[in-house]
mmCIF file of C-alpha atoms (C1' of nucleotides) in Angstrom:
data_model
loop_
_atom_site.group_PDB
_atom_site.id
_atom_site.type_symbol
_atom_site.label_atom_id
_atom_site.label_comp_id
_atom_site.label_asym_id
_atom_site.label_seq_id
_atom_site.Cartn_x
_atom_site.Cartn_y
_atom_site.Cartn_z
ATOM 1 C CA UNK A 142 152.952 54.656 -42.721
ATOM 2 C CA UNK A 143 153.449 56.302 -40.073
ATOM 3 C CA UNK A 144 151.758 59.526 -39.497
ATOM 4 C CA UNK A 145 154.102 60.910 -38.375
ATOM 5 C CA UNK A 146 155.097 64.191 -40.018
ATOM 6 C CA UNK A 147 158.774 63.352 -40.114
ATOM 7 C CA UNK A 148 157.876 60.138 -42.432
ATOM 8 C CA UNK A 149 160.941 58.404 -44.489
ATOM 9 C CA UNK A 150 160.073 55.808 -47.499
ATOM 10 C CA UNK A 151 157.921 53.276 -47.600
ATOM 11 C CA UNK A 152 158.928 49.701 -47.460
ATOM 12 C CA UNK A 153 157.115 47.831 -49.925
ATOM 13 C CA UNK A 154 155.356 44.186 -48.686
ATOM 14 C CA UNK A 155 158.306 41.964 -49.091
ATOM 15 C CA UNK A 156 160.784 44.800 -47.062
ATOM 16 C CA UNK A 157 157.979 46.368 -44.948
ATOM 17 C CA UNK A 158 159.000 43.733 -41.697
ATOM 18 C CA UNK A 159 163.027 45.034 -40.583
ATOM 19 C CA UNK A 160 163.505 41.985 -39.131
ATOM 20 C CA UNK A 161 163.668 39.214 -42.008
ATOM 21 C CA UNK A 162 166.674 41.529 -43.736
ATOM 22 C CA UNK A 163 168.981 44.005 -43.527
ATOM 23 C CA UNK A 164 170.911 46.979 -45.601
ATOM 24 C CA UNK A 165 173.873 44.915 -44.722
ATOM 25 C CA UNK A 166 175.142 45.003 -48.138
ATOM 26 C CA UNK A 167 174.012 48.481 -49.468
ATOM 27 C CA UNK A 168 176.757 50.380 -51.172
ATOM 28 C CA UNK A 169 176.558 53.917 -49.319
ATOM 29 C CA UNK A 170 179.398 52.504 -47.421
ATOM 30 C CA UNK A 171 181.407 50.894 -50.253
ATOM 31 C CA UNK A 172 180.976 54.148 -51.314
ATOM 32 C CA UNK A 173 182.139 56.293 -49.476
ATOM 33 C CA UNK A 174 185.291 53.748 -48.518
ATOM 34 C CA UNK A 175 186.362 54.830 -52.722
ATOM 35 C CA UNK A 176 185.160 58.379 -51.677
ATOM 36 C CA UNK A 177 185.195 59.206 -48.010
ATOM 37 C CA UNK A 178 187.681 60.779 -46.995
ATOM 38 C CA UNK A 179 188.605 64.749 -47.024
ATOM 39 C CA UNK A 180 191.282 64.741 -49.357
ATOM 40 C CA UNK A 181 189.956 62.227 -52.090
ATOM 41 C CA UNK A 182 186.268 64.577 -51.520
ATOM 42 C CA UNK A 183 188.545 67.946 -51.805
ATOM 43 C CA UNK A 184 190.749 66.176 -54.707
ATOM 44 C CA UNK A 185 187.055 64.872 -56.628
ATOM 45 C CA UNK A 186 185.536 68.286 -56.409
ATOM 46 C CA UNK A 187 188.938 70.194 -57.962
ATOM 47 C CA UNK A 188 188.892 67.572 -60.845
ATOM 48 C CA UNK A 189 185.367 69.393 -61.122
ATOM 49 C CA UNK A 190 186.452 72.762 -61.101
ATOM 50 C CA UNK A 191 188.267 71.913 -63.827
ATOM 51 C CA UNK A 192 192.000 71.045 -62.044
ATOM 52 C CA UNK A 193 193.395 68.828 -63.231
ATOM 53 C CA UNK A 194 197.628 69.182 -62.915
ATOM 54 C CA UNK A 195 199.392 67.788 -59.961
ATOM 55 C CA UNK A 196 200.417 71.767 -58.369
ATOM 56 C CA UNK A 197 197.419 73.099 -58.702
ATOM 57 C CA UNK A 198 195.627 70.132 -56.980
ATOM 58 C CA UNK A 199 197.957 70.725 -53.698
ATOM 59 C CA UNK A 200 197.703 74.354 -53.974
ATOM 60 C CA UNK A 201 193.343 74.769 -53.729
ATOM 61 C CA UNK A 202 192.507 71.808 -52.078
ATOM 62 C CA UNK A 203 195.200 72.721 -49.101
ATOM 63 C CA UNK A 204 196.109 69.155 -47.521
ATOM 64 C CA UNK A 205 199.867 68.339 -48.200
ATOM 65 C CA UNK A 206 201.674 67.484 -51.065
ATOM 66 C CA UNK A 207 202.098 63.960 -49.885
ATOM 67 C CA UNK A 208 198.557 63.640 -49.362
ATOM 68 C CA UNK A 209 197.393 64.798 -52.387
ATOM 69 C CA UNK A 210 199.570 62.403 -53.875
ATOM 70 C CA UNK A 211 198.452 59.259 -52.238
ATOM 71 C CA UNK A 212 195.077 59.788 -53.002
ATOM 72 C CA UNK A 213 194.876 61.025 -55.819
ATOM 73 C CA UNK A 214 196.569 57.832 -56.851
ATOM 74 C CA UNK A 215 194.053 55.981 -54.862
ATOM 75 C CA UNK A 216 191.124 57.596 -56.456
ATOM 76 C CA UNK A 217 193.212 56.389 -60.487
ATOM 77 C CA UNK A 218 193.245 53.140 -58.344
ATOM 78 C CA UNK A 219 189.541 53.638 -57.918
ATOM 79 C CA UNK A 220 188.729 54.927 -61.134
ATOM 80 C CA UNK A 221 186.787 58.258 -60.779
ATOM 81 C CA UNK A 222 190.603 59.918 -62.408
ATOM 82 C CA UNK A 223 193.345 58.739 -64.700
ATOM 83 C CA UNK A 224 196.445 59.699 -65.947
ATOM 84 C CA UNK A 225 197.140 61.464 -68.608
ATOM 85 C CA UNK A 226 200.670 62.337 -69.975
ATOM 86 C CA UNK A 227 201.209 66.083 -71.168
ATOM 87 C CA UNK A 228 203.675 68.355 -72.017
ATOM 88 C CA UNK A 229 205.119 72.125 -71.864
ATOM 89 C CA UNK A 230 207.876 73.101 -74.859
ATOM 90 C CA UNK A 231 211.322 72.453 -73.703
ATOM 91 C CA UNK A 232 210.486 70.276 -70.456
ATOM 92 C CA UNK A 233 209.508 66.423 -69.897
ATOM 93 C CA UNK A 234 206.373 64.635 -70.009
ATOM 94 C CA UNK A 235 203.938 65.155 -67.200
ATOM 95 C CA UNK A 236 201.062 63.200 -65.604
ATOM 96 C CA UNK A 237 197.267 65.261 -65.439
ATOM 97 C CA UNK A 238 194.407 63.599 -63.146
ATOM 98 C CA UNK A 239 191.574 63.528 -64.971
ATOM 99 C CA UNK A 240 187.266 62.528 -64.213
ATOM 100 C CA UNK A 241 186.420 59.174 -65.431
ATOM 101 C CA UNK A 242 182.735 58.263 -66.790
ATOM 102 C CA UNK A 243 183.152 57.562 -63.391
ATOM 103 C CA UNK A 244 184.264 60.324 -61.157
ATOM 104 C CA UNK A 245 182.018 62.588 -63.462
ATOM 105 C CA UNK A 246 179.036 60.717 -62.638
ATOM 106 C CA UNK A 247 179.774 61.620 -58.551
ATOM 107 C CA UNK A 248 179.101 64.854 -58.948
ATOM 108 C CA UNK A 249 174.676 64.464 -57.844
ATOM 109 C CA UNK A 250 176.781 63.346 -54.815
ATOM 110 C CA UNK A 251 178.694 66.161 -54.481
ATOM 111 C CA UNK A 252 176.269 68.972 -55.515
ATOM 112 C CA UNK A 253 174.353 67.432 -53.285
ATOM 113 C CA UNK A 254 176.663 66.653 -50.402
ATOM 114 C CA UNK A 255 177.490 71.212 -50.861
ATOM 115 C CA UNK A 256 173.271 71.960 -51.823
ATOM 116 C CA UNK A 257 173.365 70.432 -47.691
ATOM 117 C CA UNK A 258 175.456 72.611 -46.410
ATOM 118 C CA UNK A 259 174.655 75.264 -47.934
ATOM 119 C CA UNK A 260 171.405 74.959 -46.383
ATOM 120 C CA UNK A 261 171.491 73.769 -43.289
ATOM 121 C CA UNK A 262 175.454 74.595 -41.638
ATOM 122 C CA UNK A 263 175.735 78.762 -43.040
ATOM 123 C CA UNK A 264 174.063 81.512 -40.281
ATOM 124 C CA UNK A 265 172.796 82.554 -44.709
ATOM 125 C CA UNK A 266 171.839 79.626 -45.838
ATOM 126 C CA UNK A 267 173.820 79.787 -49.105
ATOM 127 C CA UNK A 268 177.077 78.581 -49.799
ATOM 128 C CA UNK A 269 180.465 80.350 -51.723
ATOM 129 C CA UNK A 270 179.514 79.139 -55.015
ATOM 130 C CA UNK A 271 176.394 78.772 -56.848
ATOM 131 C CA UNK A 272 175.855 76.082 -59.883
ATOM 132 C CA UNK A 273 173.828 77.127 -62.740
ATOM 133 C CA UNK A 274 172.173 76.256 -65.725
ATOM 134 C CA UNK A 275 174.749 76.791 -68.547
ATOM 135 C CA UNK A 276 173.827 78.190 -72.602
ATOM 136 C CA UNK A 277 169.778 77.663 -70.912
ATOM 137 C CA UNK A 278 167.811 79.182 -68.211
ATOM 138 C CA UNK A 279 170.629 79.417 -65.929
ATOM 139 C CA UNK A 280 168.065 78.622 -63.029
ATOM 140 C CA UNK A 281 170.379 77.034 -60.443
ATOM 141 C CA UNK A 282 170.967 74.031 -60.362
ATOM 142 C CA UNK A 283 170.944 71.951 -57.374
ATOM 143 C CA UNK A 284 170.501 67.657 -57.079
ATOM 144 C CA UNK A 285 166.719 66.844 -56.346
ATOM 145 C CA UNK A 286 164.376 62.618 -56.815
ATOM 146 C CA UNK A 287 163.187 61.959 -59.836
ATOM 147 C CA UNK A 288 161.745 59.162 -60.821
ATOM 148 C CA UNK A 289 162.043 57.883 -64.669
ATOM 149 C CA UNK A 290 159.121 59.907 -65.386
ATOM 150 C CA UNK A 291 160.680 62.544 -64.772
ATOM 151 C CA UNK A 292 158.649 63.769 -61.892
ATOM 152 C CA UNK A 293 159.554 65.628 -58.493
ATOM 153 C CA UNK A 294 159.864 62.930 -55.545
ATOM 154 C CA UNK A 295 159.785 64.086 -51.778
ATOM 155 C CA UNK A 296 160.424 61.694 -48.979
ATOM 156 C CA UNK A 297 157.220 60.884 -48.587
ATOM 157 C CA UNK A 298 156.559 59.208 -52.263
ATOM 158 C CA UNK A 299 159.950 57.443 -52.295
ATOM 159 C CA UNK A 300 159.328 53.797 -51.624
ATOM 160 C CA UNK A 301 161.697 51.113 -51.158
ATOM 161 C CA UNK A 302 161.715 47.752 -52.755
ATOM 162 C CA UNK A 303 164.263 44.526 -52.937
ATOM 163 C CA UNK A 304 166.603 45.443 -56.584
ATOM 164 C CA UNK A 305 166.234 42.783 -59.335
ATOM 165 C CA UNK A 306 168.673 40.148 -57.210
ATOM 166 C CA UNK A 307 169.022 40.608 -53.039
ATOM 167 C CA UNK A 308 168.073 37.633 -51.863
ATOM 168 C CA UNK A 309 166.685 37.564 -47.448
ATOM 169 C CA UNK A 310 168.071 38.110 -45.157
ATOM 170 C CA UNK A 311 170.243 34.506 -44.993
ATOM 171 C CA UNK B 187 185.495 75.355 -72.410
ATOM 172 C CA UNK B 188 187.961 72.320 -72.560
ATOM 173 C CA UNK B 189 187.582 70.658 -75.908
ATOM 174 C CA UNK B 190 188.336 67.789 -73.786
ATOM 175 C CA UNK B 191 185.193 64.552 -73.964
ATOM 176 C CA UNK B 192 185.126 64.473 -70.184
ATOM 177 C CA UNK B 193 183.940 68.511 -69.810
ATOM 178 C CA UNK B 194 183.617 69.324 -66.106
ATOM 179 C CA UNK B 195 181.815 72.247 -64.614
ATOM 180 C CA UNK B 196 181.765 75.721 -66.490
ATOM 181 C CA UNK B 197 183.607 78.834 -64.565
ATOM 182 C CA UNK B 198 181.717 82.224 -64.250
ATOM 183 C CA UNK B 199 183.709 84.783 -65.819
ATOM 184 C CA UNK B 200 185.030 85.987 -62.276
ATOM 185 C CA UNK B 201 185.736 82.032 -60.996
ATOM 186 C CA UNK B 202 187.702 81.074 -64.432
ATOM 187 C CA UNK B 203 190.488 82.489 -63.948
ATOM 188 C CA UNK B 204 191.185 78.926 -60.683
ATOM 189 C CA UNK B 205 194.714 81.449 -59.105
ATOM 190 C CA UNK B 206 192.303 84.509 -58.186
ATOM 191 C CA UNK B 207 189.772 82.219 -55.510
ATOM 192 C CA UNK B 208 189.814 78.904 -53.710
ATOM 193 C CA UNK B 209 187.067 76.706 -52.956
ATOM 194 C CA UNK B 210 188.094 76.263 -49.243
ATOM 195 C CA UNK B 211 185.121 77.031 -47.210
ATOM 196 C CA UNK B 212 182.871 74.811 -49.827
ATOM 197 C CA UNK B 213 180.446 73.569 -47.337
ATOM 198 C CA UNK B 214 181.077 70.029 -48.302
ATOM 199 C CA UNK B 215 183.789 69.405 -45.825
ATOM 200 C CA UNK B 216 181.570 70.527 -42.930
ATOM 201 C CA UNK B 217 178.660 68.386 -44.019
ATOM 202 C CA UNK B 218 180.922 65.108 -44.242
ATOM 203 C CA UNK B 219 182.250 66.334 -40.876
ATOM 204 C CA UNK B 220 179.169 66.362 -39.735
ATOM 205 C CA UNK B 221 177.386 63.079 -41.166
ATOM 206 C CA UNK B 222 180.923 60.983 -43.019
ATOM 207 C CA UNK B 223 181.161 58.739 -40.603
ATOM 208 C CA UNK B 224 180.002 54.783 -41.118
ATOM 209 C CA UNK B 225 178.447 55.191 -37.976
ATOM 210 C CA UNK B 226 176.234 57.620 -38.894
ATOM 211 C CA UNK B 227 175.804 57.345 -42.192
ATOM 212 C CA UNK B 228 174.913 53.726 -41.412
ATOM 213 C CA UNK B 229 172.383 55.280 -38.578
ATOM 214 C CA UNK B 230 171.300 58.156 -41.121
ATOM 215 C CA UNK B 231 170.246 55.206 -43.661
ATOM 216 C CA UNK B 232 168.641 52.535 -41.477
ATOM 217 C CA UNK B 233 166.562 56.505 -40.105
ATOM 218 C CA UNK B 234 165.146 56.948 -43.768
ATOM 219 C CA UNK B 235 163.913 53.330 -43.604
ATOM 220 C CA UNK B 236 162.441 53.737 -40.096
ATOM 221 C CA UNK B 237 164.231 52.106 -37.469
ATOM 222 C CA UNK B 238 163.636 54.603 -34.514
ATOM 223 C CA UNK B 239 164.901 52.883 -31.357
ATOM 224 C CA UNK B 240 167.934 52.005 -29.918
ATOM 225 C CA UNK B 241 167.946 48.417 -29.710
ATOM 226 C CA UNK B 242 167.085 47.921 -33.802
ATOM 227 C CA UNK B 243 169.743 50.714 -34.917
ATOM 228 C CA UNK B 244 172.033 48.667 -32.915
ATOM 229 C CA UNK B 245 170.709 45.093 -34.779
ATOM 230 C CA UNK B 246 170.923 47.025 -37.847
ATOM 231 C CA UNK B 247 174.192 49.057 -38.196
ATOM 232 C CA UNK B 248 175.872 46.300 -37.551
ATOM 233 C CA UNK B 249 177.912 48.623 -35.574
ATOM 234 C CA UNK B 250 179.403 48.583 -31.182
ATOM 235 C CA UNK B 251 176.427 49.955 -29.006
ATOM 236 C CA UNK B 252 179.314 52.238 -27.663
ATOM 237 C CA UNK B 253 179.258 53.621 -31.159
ATOM 238 C CA UNK B 254 176.047 53.378 -31.855
ATOM 239 C CA UNK B 255 175.268 55.456 -29.190
ATOM 240 C CA UNK B 256 178.138 57.754 -29.696
ATOM 241 C CA UNK B 257 176.747 58.277 -33.134
ATOM 242 C CA UNK B 258 173.438 58.570 -32.084
ATOM 243 C CA UNK B 259 174.397 60.802 -29.257
ATOM 244 C CA UNK B 260 176.594 63.361 -32.777
ATOM 245 C CA UNK B 261 173.651 63.681 -34.736
ATOM 246 C CA UNK B 262 171.076 64.998 -32.361
ATOM 247 C CA UNK B 263 173.841 67.148 -31.718
ATOM 248 C CA UNK B 264 173.761 67.990 -35.064
ATOM 249 C CA UNK B 265 169.901 68.523 -35.189
ATOM 250 C CA UNK B 266 169.738 65.242 -38.429
ATOM 251 C CA UNK B 267 167.830 64.026 -35.914
ATOM 252 C CA UNK B 268 165.904 64.401 -31.976
ATOM 253 C CA UNK B 269 164.937 62.520 -30.146
ATOM 254 C CA UNK B 270 162.045 61.578 -28.904
ATOM 255 C CA UNK B 271 159.850 59.698 -25.535
ATOM 256 C CA UNK B 272 157.715 56.786 -26.051
ATOM 257 C CA UNK B 273 156.657 54.437 -23.506
ATOM 258 C CA UNK B 274 155.638 50.238 -23.919
ATOM 259 C CA UNK B 275 152.631 49.650 -21.845
ATOM 260 C CA UNK B 276 154.513 48.610 -18.678
ATOM 261 C CA UNK B 277 157.621 49.833 -18.801
ATOM 262 C CA UNK B 278 159.850 53.196 -17.524
ATOM 263 C CA UNK B 279 159.486 55.882 -20.831
ATOM 264 C CA UNK B 280 162.534 55.725 -22.985
ATOM 265 C CA UNK B 281 163.530 57.686 -26.283
ATOM 266 C CA UNK B 282 162.964 57.175 -30.007
ATOM 267 C CA UNK B 283 165.252 58.553 -32.860
ATOM 268 C CA UNK B 284 163.548 60.273 -35.790
ATOM 269 C CA UNK B 285 164.682 62.506 -38.219
ATOM 270 C CA UNK B 286 164.457 66.493 -38.424
ATOM 271 C CA UNK B 287 164.051 68.374 -41.380
ATOM 272 C CA UNK B 288 167.590 68.977 -41.556
ATOM 273 C CA UNK B 289 167.523 65.278 -41.505
ATOM 274 C CA UNK B 290 164.594 64.994 -44.551
ATOM 275 C CA UNK B 291 166.920 67.130 -46.155
ATOM 276 C CA UNK B 292 170.082 64.126 -46.362
ATOM 277 C CA UNK B 293 167.901 62.179 -48.454
ATOM 278 C CA UNK B 294 169.107 63.742 -52.128
ATOM 279 C CA UNK B 295 173.083 63.302 -50.783
ATOM 280 C CA UNK B 296 172.303 60.033 -49.298
ATOM 281 C CA UNK B 297 170.818 57.929 -52.331
ATOM 282 C CA UNK B 298 173.321 59.685 -54.829
ATOM 283 C CA UNK B 299 176.542 57.567 -53.135
ATOM 284 C CA UNK B 300 173.544 55.389 -52.980
ATOM 285 C CA UNK B 301 173.087 55.491 -56.130
ATOM 286 C CA UNK B 302 176.734 56.027 -57.194
ATOM 287 C CA UNK B 303 177.668 52.601 -55.568
ATOM 288 C CA UNK B 304 175.238 50.584 -56.786
ATOM 289 C CA UNK B 305 176.205 51.228 -60.905
ATOM 290 C CA UNK B 306 180.440 51.230 -60.053
ATOM 291 C CA UNK B 307 180.396 48.910 -57.222
ATOM 292 C CA UNK B 308 178.452 45.834 -58.551
ATOM 293 C CA UNK B 309 178.953 43.184 -60.470
ATOM 294 C CA UNK B 310 176.107 43.844 -62.422
ATOM 295 C CA UNK B 311 175.156 47.850 -61.801
ATOM 296 C CA UNK B 312 172.516 47.108 -59.290
ATOM 297 C CA UNK B 313 171.779 47.418 -55.664
ATOM 298 C CA UNK B 314 170.433 45.093 -52.813
ATOM 299 C CA UNK B 315 167.115 48.535 -52.803
ATOM 300 C CA UNK B 316 165.846 49.856 -55.458
ATOM 301 C CA UNK B 317 164.399 52.732 -54.616
ATOM 302 C CA UNK B 318 160.657 54.106 -56.817
ATOM 303 C CA UNK B 319 158.491 56.675 -57.093
ATOM 304 C CA UNK B 320 155.151 54.880 -54.023
ATOM 305 C CA UNK B 321 151.148 56.186 -55.231
ATOM 306 C CA UNK B 322 152.356 57.591 -58.805
ATOM 307 C CA UNK B 323 154.201 55.591 -61.553
ATOM 308 C CA UNK B 324 156.229 53.315 -59.679
ATOM 309 C CA UNK B 325 159.174 54.510 -61.355
ATOM 310 C CA UNK B 326 162.715 53.833 -60.313
ATOM 311 C CA UNK B 327 163.750 57.394 -58.196
ATOM 312 C CA UNK B 328 167.897 58.562 -58.629
ATOM 313 C CA UNK B 329 168.840 62.165 -57.512
ATOM 314 C CA UNK B 330 169.157 63.816 -60.321
ATOM 315 C CA UNK B 331 170.934 67.297 -61.083
ATOM 316 C CA UNK B 332 167.750 69.875 -62.054
ATOM 317 C CA UNK B 333 167.744 73.702 -62.156
ATOM 318 C CA UNK B 334 165.074 75.978 -61.032
ATOM 319 C CA UNK B 335 163.250 75.700 -64.228
ATOM 320 C CA UNK B 336 162.975 72.067 -63.613
ATOM 321 C CA UNK B 337 165.059 70.855 -66.460
ATOM 322 C CA UNK B 338 167.241 67.875 -66.169
ATOM 323 C CA UNK B 339 171.090 69.473 -66.236
ATOM 324 C CA UNK B 340 174.170 67.623 -67.311
ATOM 325 C CA UNK B 341 177.502 67.940 -65.760
ATOM 326 C CA UNK B 342 178.564 70.125 -68.938
ATOM 327 C CA UNK B 343 175.875 72.220 -69.024
ATOM 328 C CA UNK B 344 176.741 73.482 -64.919
ATOM 329 C CA UNK B 345 178.517 76.740 -64.710
ATOM 330 C CA UNK B 346 179.652 77.096 -61.112
ATOM 331 C CA UNK B 347 179.084 81.524 -60.318
ATOM 332 C CA UNK B 348 179.898 83.167 -56.564
ATOM 333 C CA UNK B 349 177.460 83.013 -54.123
ATOM 334 C CA UNK B 350 175.102 86.131 -53.373
ATOM 335 C CA UNK B 351 178.458 86.454 -50.384
ATOM 336 C CA UNK B 352 181.471 85.268 -51.975
ATOM 337 C CA UNK B 353 184.021 87.576 -51.266
ATOM 338 C CA UNK B 354 186.979 87.048 -53.508
ATOM 339 C CA UNK B 355 189.956 85.782 -52.435
ATOM 340 C CA UNK B 356 191.375 87.762 -49.747
ATOM 341 C "C1'" DT C 55 164.065 47.956 -0.259
ATOM 342 C "C1'" DG C 56 166.914 45.636 -3.634
ATOM 343 C "C1'" DC C 57 167.326 43.763 -7.997
ATOM 344 C "C1'" DC C 58 166.421 43.823 -13.149
ATOM 345 C "C1'" DT C 59 167.042 46.134 -17.110
ATOM 346 C "C1'" DG C 60 168.440 49.355 -20.796
ATOM 347 C "C1'" DG C 61 171.327 52.727 -22.458
ATOM 348 C "C1'" DC C 62 175.247 55.026 -21.893
ATOM 349 C "C1'" DT C 63 180.012 55.723 -21.582
ATOM 350 C "C1'" DA C 64 185.328 55.024 -19.076
ATOM 351 C "C1'" DT C 65 189.656 52.409 -21.207
ATOM 352 C "C1'" DG C 66 192.580 50.397 -23.783
ATOM 353 C "C1'" DG C 67 193.842 48.569 -27.860
ATOM 354 C "C1'" DT C 68 194.523 48.699 -33.097
ATOM 355 C "C1'" DG C 69 194.535 50.589 -38.326
ATOM 356 C "C1'" DA C 70 193.176 54.764 -40.837
ATOM 357 C "C1'" DT C 71 194.529 59.628 -42.451
ATOM 358 C "C1'" DC C 72 197.201 63.332 -41.997
ATOM 359 C "C1'" DA C 73 201.077 66.261 -40.794
ATOM 360 C "C1'" DC C 74 206.029 67.300 -41.112
ATOM 361 C "C1'" DT C 75 209.991 66.266 -42.497
ATOM 362 C "C1'" DA C 76 213.184 63.930 -45.023
ATOM 363 C "C1'" DG C 77 214.661 61.410 -49.013
ATOM 364 C "C1'" DT C 78 213.731 59.350 -53.794
ATOM 365 C "C1'" DC C 79 213.796 59.168 -58.269
ATOM 366 C "C1'" DA C 80 213.952 60.076 -62.660
ATOM 367 C "C1'" DG C 81 213.737 63.238 -66.752
ATOM 368 C "C1'" DG C 82 215.710 66.703 -68.948
ATOM 369 C "C1'" DA C 83 218.899 70.578 -68.937
ATOM 370 C "C1'" DG C 84 223.735 72.018 -69.692
ATOM 371 C "C1'" DC D 95 228.584 63.412 -67.239
ATOM 372 C "C1'" DT D 96 226.365 66.949 -62.878
ATOM 373 C "C1'" DC D 97 223.335 69.214 -61.470
ATOM 374 C "C1'" DC D 98 217.245 70.028 -61.274
ATOM 375 C "C1'" DT D 99 212.799 69.873 -60.467
ATOM 376 C "C1'" DG D 100 209.104 67.947 -60.249
ATOM 377 C "C1'" DA D 101 207.106 64.604 -58.237
ATOM 378 C "C1'" DC D 102 206.559 60.978 -55.560
ATOM 379 C "C1'" DT D 103 207.499 57.646 -51.064
ATOM 380 C "C1'" DA D 104 208.983 56.085 -45.971
ATOM 381 C "C1'" DG D 105 209.119 57.148 -41.118
ATOM 382 C "C1'" DT D 106 207.436 59.445 -36.637
ATOM 383 C "C1'" DG D 107 203.843 61.328 -34.151
ATOM 384 C "C1'" DA D 108 198.528 62.651 -32.946
ATOM 385 C "C1'" DT D 109 194.861 62.422 -33.742
ATOM 386 C "C1'" DC D 110 189.729 59.904 -35.262
ATOM 387 C "C1'" DA D 111 187.143 56.432 -35.492
ATOM 388 C "C1'" DC D 112 185.908 51.981 -34.159
ATOM 389 C "C1'" DC D 113 186.472 47.037 -31.540
ATOM 390 C "C1'" DA D 114 185.961 44.325 -27.020
ATOM 391 C "C1'" DT D 115 185.452 44.377 -22.338
ATOM 392 C "C1'" DA D 116 184.345 46.953 -18.210
ATOM 393 C "C1'" DG D 117 181.164 49.455 -16.175
ATOM 394 C "C1'" DC D 118 178.030 53.258 -14.073
ATOM 395 C "C1'" DC D 119 173.246 54.325 -13.733
ATOM 396 C "C1'" DA D 120 168.659 55.506 -13.466
ATOM 397 C "C1'" DG D 121 163.625 53.946 -13.514
ATOM 398 C "C1'" DG D 122 160.461 50.683 -12.761
ATOM 399 C "C1'" DC D 123 159.379 46.134 -10.506
ATOM 400 C "C1'" DA D 124 158.561 42.121 -6.945
#
DNA sequence: TGCCTGGCTATGGTGATCACTAGTCAGGAG
DNA sequence: CTCCTGACTAGTGATCACCATAGCCAGGCA
């Protein structure tokens, strides 16, 4: 471990020698390829705020209809949203876009991006929207590192080790 | 609240009418503008694995030297990395790239992106690198939503409300 | 002094994203 | 049947990210 104040994650003995492995199969880049465009991210954000209908997506996302249509299509294809038919009386059937389980599972990622931005990209360290624990204590909600035992984990107490199916570099 | 099984975050009374506000000043997009390129993200990831030197960044990130140089420069300009001079005996002074406090604070975001990718973008729901609680229980580490009281929070128990300095739509 | 090296910048090319504009398409009303 | 509408697609142009190649620059060695 480094004696530098700005510690980073520990590497387990099998990963201690960085020259013997690489992170090229890390899924982070793949996640970003899936959701990383401005359009996709804004559509997902709005989905979490309860937006379902195309017109409202267009209005709130602030990108062109063509882009919103294309990104919604991408998100459906990626399995993050699903189309669900609905019908107002006297009108034709249309589709709403609803978060899937995989889409829901992105909430910690979106919250952590927003929380970082709120802290570091605003003059007073706060954002326009605050998230709170509804129906419980009402305290501010944030994304934190926790272990399976429920402990809060600081960066310097994280250890990276090979996943179950990881193989050494060919 | 919706009676749909796929709930999304609650909106506080002041935000219940989505037509009266927008999320356009949300910092999520700004965060992505800061770190969202493939090069930036891969450099940050490697920083967390302890990489500091240019040559090792180039080797492990897998992008061209020109891109790695440009992205490291961007990350320094954004305040996420800082350059620190070092010198091997008999050689000239060079710079290492070290995470700043703001850079460190990105760990939950990176972990949550990786964890989503590990679960949803791999055949068996696991990634090549696992993170564990070092020097404690050794349990798997993940990014979770928690409130200020330490409670684990599920998506359907999140409420969005105006931040301290938010104003209604002009 | 000249030479070597690591780190970086510049240029032209390709592909992706988005803006803008125009058009297509299909369902439903009249 | 025609017409309207919401949702979407297509084409063009601008910008950005990255690749490949070439070159620049400054520090240090011989």
